[in-house]
PDB file of C-alpha atoms in Angstrom:
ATOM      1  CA  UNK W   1      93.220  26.752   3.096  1.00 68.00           C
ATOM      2  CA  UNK W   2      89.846  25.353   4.463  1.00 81.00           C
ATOM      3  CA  UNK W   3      90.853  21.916   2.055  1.00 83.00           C
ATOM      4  CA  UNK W   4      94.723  21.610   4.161  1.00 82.00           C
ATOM      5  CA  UNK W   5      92.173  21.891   7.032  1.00 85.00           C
ATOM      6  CA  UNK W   6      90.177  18.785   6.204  1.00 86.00           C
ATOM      7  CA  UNK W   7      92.961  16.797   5.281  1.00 85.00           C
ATOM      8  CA  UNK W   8      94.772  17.130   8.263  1.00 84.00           C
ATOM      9  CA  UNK W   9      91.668  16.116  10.226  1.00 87.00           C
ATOM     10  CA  UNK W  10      91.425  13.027   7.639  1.00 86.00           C
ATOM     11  CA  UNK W  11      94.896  12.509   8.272  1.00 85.00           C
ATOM     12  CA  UNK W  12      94.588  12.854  12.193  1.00 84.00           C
ATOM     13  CA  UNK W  13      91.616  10.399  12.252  1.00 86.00           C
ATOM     14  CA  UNK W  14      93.407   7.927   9.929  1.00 86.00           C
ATOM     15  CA  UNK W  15      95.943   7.553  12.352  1.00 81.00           C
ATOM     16  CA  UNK W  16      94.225   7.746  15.418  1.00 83.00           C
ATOM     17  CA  UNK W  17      91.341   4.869  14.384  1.00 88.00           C
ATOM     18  CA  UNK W  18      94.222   3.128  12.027  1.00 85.00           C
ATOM     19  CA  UNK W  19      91.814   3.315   9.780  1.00 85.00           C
ATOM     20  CA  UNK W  20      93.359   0.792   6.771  1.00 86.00           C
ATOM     21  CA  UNK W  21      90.251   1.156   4.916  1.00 87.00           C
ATOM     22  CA  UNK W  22      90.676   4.395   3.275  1.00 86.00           C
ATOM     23  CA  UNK W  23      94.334   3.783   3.044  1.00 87.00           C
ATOM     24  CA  UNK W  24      94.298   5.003  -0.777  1.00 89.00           C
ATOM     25  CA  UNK W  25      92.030   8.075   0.349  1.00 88.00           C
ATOM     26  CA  UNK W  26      94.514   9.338   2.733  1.00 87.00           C
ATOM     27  CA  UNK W  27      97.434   8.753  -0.206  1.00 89.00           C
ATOM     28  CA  UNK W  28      96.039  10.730  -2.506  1.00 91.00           C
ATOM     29  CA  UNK W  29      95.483  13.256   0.284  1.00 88.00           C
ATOM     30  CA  UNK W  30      98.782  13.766   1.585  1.00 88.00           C
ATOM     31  CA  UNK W  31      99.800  13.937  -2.441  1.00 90.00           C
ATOM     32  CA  UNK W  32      96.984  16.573  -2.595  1.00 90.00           C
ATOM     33  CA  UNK W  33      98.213  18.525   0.509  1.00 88.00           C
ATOM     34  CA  UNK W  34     101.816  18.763  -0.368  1.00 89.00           C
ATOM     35  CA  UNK W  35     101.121  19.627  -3.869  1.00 91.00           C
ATOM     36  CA  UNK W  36      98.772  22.740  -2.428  1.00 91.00           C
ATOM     37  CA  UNK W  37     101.567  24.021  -0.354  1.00 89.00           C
ATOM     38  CA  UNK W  38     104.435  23.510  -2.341  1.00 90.00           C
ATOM     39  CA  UNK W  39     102.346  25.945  -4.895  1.00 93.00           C
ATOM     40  CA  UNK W  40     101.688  28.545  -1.517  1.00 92.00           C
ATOM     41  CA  UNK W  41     105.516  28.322  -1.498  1.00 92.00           C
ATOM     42  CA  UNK W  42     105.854  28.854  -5.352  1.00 93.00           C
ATOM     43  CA  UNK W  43     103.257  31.828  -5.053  1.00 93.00           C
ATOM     44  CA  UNK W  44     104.998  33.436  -2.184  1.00 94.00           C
ATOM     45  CA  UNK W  45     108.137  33.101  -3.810  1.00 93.00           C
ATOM     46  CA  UNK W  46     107.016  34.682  -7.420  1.00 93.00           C
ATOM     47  CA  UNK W  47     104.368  37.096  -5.528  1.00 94.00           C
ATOM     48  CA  UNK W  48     107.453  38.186  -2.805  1.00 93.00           C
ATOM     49  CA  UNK W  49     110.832  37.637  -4.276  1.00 93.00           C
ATOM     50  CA  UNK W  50     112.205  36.870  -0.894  1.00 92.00           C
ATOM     51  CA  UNK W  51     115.308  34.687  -0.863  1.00 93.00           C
ATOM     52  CA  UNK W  52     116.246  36.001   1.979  1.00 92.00           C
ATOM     53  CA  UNK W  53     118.290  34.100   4.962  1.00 92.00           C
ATOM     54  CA  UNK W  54     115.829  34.867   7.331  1.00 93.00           C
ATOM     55  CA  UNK W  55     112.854  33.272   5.152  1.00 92.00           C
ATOM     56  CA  UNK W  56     114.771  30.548   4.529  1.00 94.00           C
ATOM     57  CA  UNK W  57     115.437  29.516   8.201  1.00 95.00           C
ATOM     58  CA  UNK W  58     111.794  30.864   8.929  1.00 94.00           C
ATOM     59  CA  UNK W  59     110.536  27.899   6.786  1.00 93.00           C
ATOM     60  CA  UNK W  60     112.955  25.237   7.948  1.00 93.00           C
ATOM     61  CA  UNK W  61     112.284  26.499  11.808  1.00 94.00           C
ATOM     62  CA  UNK W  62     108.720  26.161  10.866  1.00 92.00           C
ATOM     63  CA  UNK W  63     108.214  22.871   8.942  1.00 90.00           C
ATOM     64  CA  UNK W  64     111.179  21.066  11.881  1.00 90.00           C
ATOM     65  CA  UNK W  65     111.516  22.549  14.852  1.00 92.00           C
ATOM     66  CA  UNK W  66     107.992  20.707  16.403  1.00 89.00           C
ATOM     67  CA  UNK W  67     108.723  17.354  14.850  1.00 89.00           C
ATOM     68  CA  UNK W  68     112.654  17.397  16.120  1.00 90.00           C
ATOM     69  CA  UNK W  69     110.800  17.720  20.128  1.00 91.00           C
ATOM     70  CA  UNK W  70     108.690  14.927  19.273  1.00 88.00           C
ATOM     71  CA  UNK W  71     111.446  12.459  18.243  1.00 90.00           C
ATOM     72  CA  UNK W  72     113.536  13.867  21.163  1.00 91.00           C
ATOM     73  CA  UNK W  73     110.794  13.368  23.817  1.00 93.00           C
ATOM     74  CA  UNK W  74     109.151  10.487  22.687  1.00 90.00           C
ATOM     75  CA  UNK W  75     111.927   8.344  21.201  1.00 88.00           C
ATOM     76  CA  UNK W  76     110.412   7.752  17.652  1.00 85.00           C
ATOM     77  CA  UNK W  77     111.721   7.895  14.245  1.00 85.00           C
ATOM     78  CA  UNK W  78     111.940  10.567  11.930  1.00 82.00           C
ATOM     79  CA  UNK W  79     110.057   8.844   9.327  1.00 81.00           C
ATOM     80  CA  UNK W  80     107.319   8.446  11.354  1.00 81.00           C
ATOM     81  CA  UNK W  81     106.967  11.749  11.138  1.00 82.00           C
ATOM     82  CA  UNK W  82     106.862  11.176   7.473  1.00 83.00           C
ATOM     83  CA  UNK W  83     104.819  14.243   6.056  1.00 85.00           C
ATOM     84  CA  UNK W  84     107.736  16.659   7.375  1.00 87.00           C
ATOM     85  CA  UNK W  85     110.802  15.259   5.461  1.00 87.00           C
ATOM     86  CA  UNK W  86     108.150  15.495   2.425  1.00 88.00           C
ATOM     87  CA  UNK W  87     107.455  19.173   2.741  1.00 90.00           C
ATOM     88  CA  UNK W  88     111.032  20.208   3.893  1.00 92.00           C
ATOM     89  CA  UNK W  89     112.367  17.955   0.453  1.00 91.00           C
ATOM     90  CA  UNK W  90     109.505  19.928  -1.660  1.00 91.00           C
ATOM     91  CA  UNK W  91     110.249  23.728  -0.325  1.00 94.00           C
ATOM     92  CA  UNK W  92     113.797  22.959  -0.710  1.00 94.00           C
ATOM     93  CA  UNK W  93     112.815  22.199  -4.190  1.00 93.00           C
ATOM     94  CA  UNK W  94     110.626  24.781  -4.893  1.00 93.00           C
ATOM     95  CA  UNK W  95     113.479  27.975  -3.223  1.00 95.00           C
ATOM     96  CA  UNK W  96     116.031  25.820  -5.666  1.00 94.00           C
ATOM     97  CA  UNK W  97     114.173  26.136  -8.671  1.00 93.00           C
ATOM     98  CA  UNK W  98     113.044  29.499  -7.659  1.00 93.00           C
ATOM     99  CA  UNK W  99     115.837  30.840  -6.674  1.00 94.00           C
ATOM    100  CA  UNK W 100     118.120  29.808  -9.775  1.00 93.00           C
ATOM    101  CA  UNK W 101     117.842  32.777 -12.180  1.00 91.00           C
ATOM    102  CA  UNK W 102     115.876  34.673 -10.361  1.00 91.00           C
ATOM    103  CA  UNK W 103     115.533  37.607 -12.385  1.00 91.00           C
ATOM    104  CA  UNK W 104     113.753  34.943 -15.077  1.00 90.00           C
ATOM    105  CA  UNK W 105     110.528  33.909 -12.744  1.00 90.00           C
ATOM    106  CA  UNK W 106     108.215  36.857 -13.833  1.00 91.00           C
ATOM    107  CA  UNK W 107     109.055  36.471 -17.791  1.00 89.00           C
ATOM    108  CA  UNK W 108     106.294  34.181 -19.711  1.00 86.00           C
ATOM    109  CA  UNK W 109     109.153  31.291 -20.745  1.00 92.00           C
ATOM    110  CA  UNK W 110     111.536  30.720 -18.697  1.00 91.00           C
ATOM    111  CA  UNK W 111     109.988  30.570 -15.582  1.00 89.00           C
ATOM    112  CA  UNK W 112     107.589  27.749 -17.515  1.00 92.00           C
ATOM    113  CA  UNK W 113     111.275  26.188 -18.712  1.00 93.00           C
ATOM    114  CA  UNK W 114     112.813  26.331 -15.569  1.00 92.00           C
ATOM    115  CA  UNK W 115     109.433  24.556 -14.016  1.00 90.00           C
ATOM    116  CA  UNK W 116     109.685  22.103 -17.163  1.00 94.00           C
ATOM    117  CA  UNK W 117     113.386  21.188 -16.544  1.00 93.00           C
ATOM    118  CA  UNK W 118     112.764  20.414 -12.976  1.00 91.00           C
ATOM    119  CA  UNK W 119     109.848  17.821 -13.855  1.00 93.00           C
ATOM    120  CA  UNK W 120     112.564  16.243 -16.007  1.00 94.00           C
ATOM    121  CA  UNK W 121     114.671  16.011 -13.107  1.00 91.00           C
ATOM    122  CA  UNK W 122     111.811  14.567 -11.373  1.00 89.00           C
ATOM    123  CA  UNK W 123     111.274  12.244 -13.736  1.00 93.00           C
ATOM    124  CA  UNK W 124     114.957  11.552 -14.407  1.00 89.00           C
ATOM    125  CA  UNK W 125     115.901  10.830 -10.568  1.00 88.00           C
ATOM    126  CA  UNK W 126     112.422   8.766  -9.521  1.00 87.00           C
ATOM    127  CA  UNK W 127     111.576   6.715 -12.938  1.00 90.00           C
ATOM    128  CA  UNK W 128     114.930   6.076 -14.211  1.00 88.00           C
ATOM    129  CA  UNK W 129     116.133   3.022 -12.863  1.00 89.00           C
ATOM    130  CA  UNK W 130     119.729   3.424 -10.988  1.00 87.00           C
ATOM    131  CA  UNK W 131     119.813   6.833 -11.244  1.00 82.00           C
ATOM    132  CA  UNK W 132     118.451   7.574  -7.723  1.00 80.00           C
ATOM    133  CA  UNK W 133     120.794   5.494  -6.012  1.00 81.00           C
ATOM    134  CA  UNK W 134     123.495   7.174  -7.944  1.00 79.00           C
ATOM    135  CA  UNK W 135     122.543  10.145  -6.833  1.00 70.00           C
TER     136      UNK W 135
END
């Protein structure tokens, strides 16, 4: 936790000094920081089992509610905001793949097939050209 902690203050300074110089610092930051808590979500999720409705709308209360008063009161863009669509799209991900079979996560292979099929959908919907804007 004390590493999120540090990146958001490299994050916060970044933007505050627009800092362009450590432009590729910051990127491989924010890849850094979402990574970290889209494995707290896969650890709470395998730790927890809770699927539940109320976690659910816990998380997307949590990760949207702050950034949905900002647009409103200042008039800005989502995007700007650009870190929250990232971690709403990556939970979503991670309850998906989590929540699929279920009763699989806690044996040895198929929770490492179901994590290996979603890379390949990953990989399949990003690097494949045309198939993102099929989808």
């Amino acid at each position: 936790e004390e590493w999120k902690g540090w990146m958001q203050f490299l994050f916060l300074i970044y933007h505050y000094f627009h800092a362009k110089e450590v432009y590729n610092s910051i990127r491989v930051f924010i890849s850094c920081y979402v990574w970290m808590t889209g494995f707290g979500n896969f650890s709470f999720f395998y730790i927890k089992r809770d699927f539940g409705f109320v976690r659910f709308w816990q998380m997307m209360w949590r990760l949207n509610f702050l950034v949905f008063w900002l647009i409103m009161v200042h008039g800005n863009t989502f995007i700007l905001y650009y870190i929250n669509p990232l971690h709403t799209f990556y939970f979503l991900m991670v309850y998906v793949a989590m929540y699929i079979f279920s009763s699989c996560n806690h044996d040895k292979y198929p929770v490492r097939w179901k994590l290996a099929v979603l890379a390949l959908v990953i990989f399949f919907v990003w690097d494949i050209p045309g198939v993102f804007q099929f989808v």
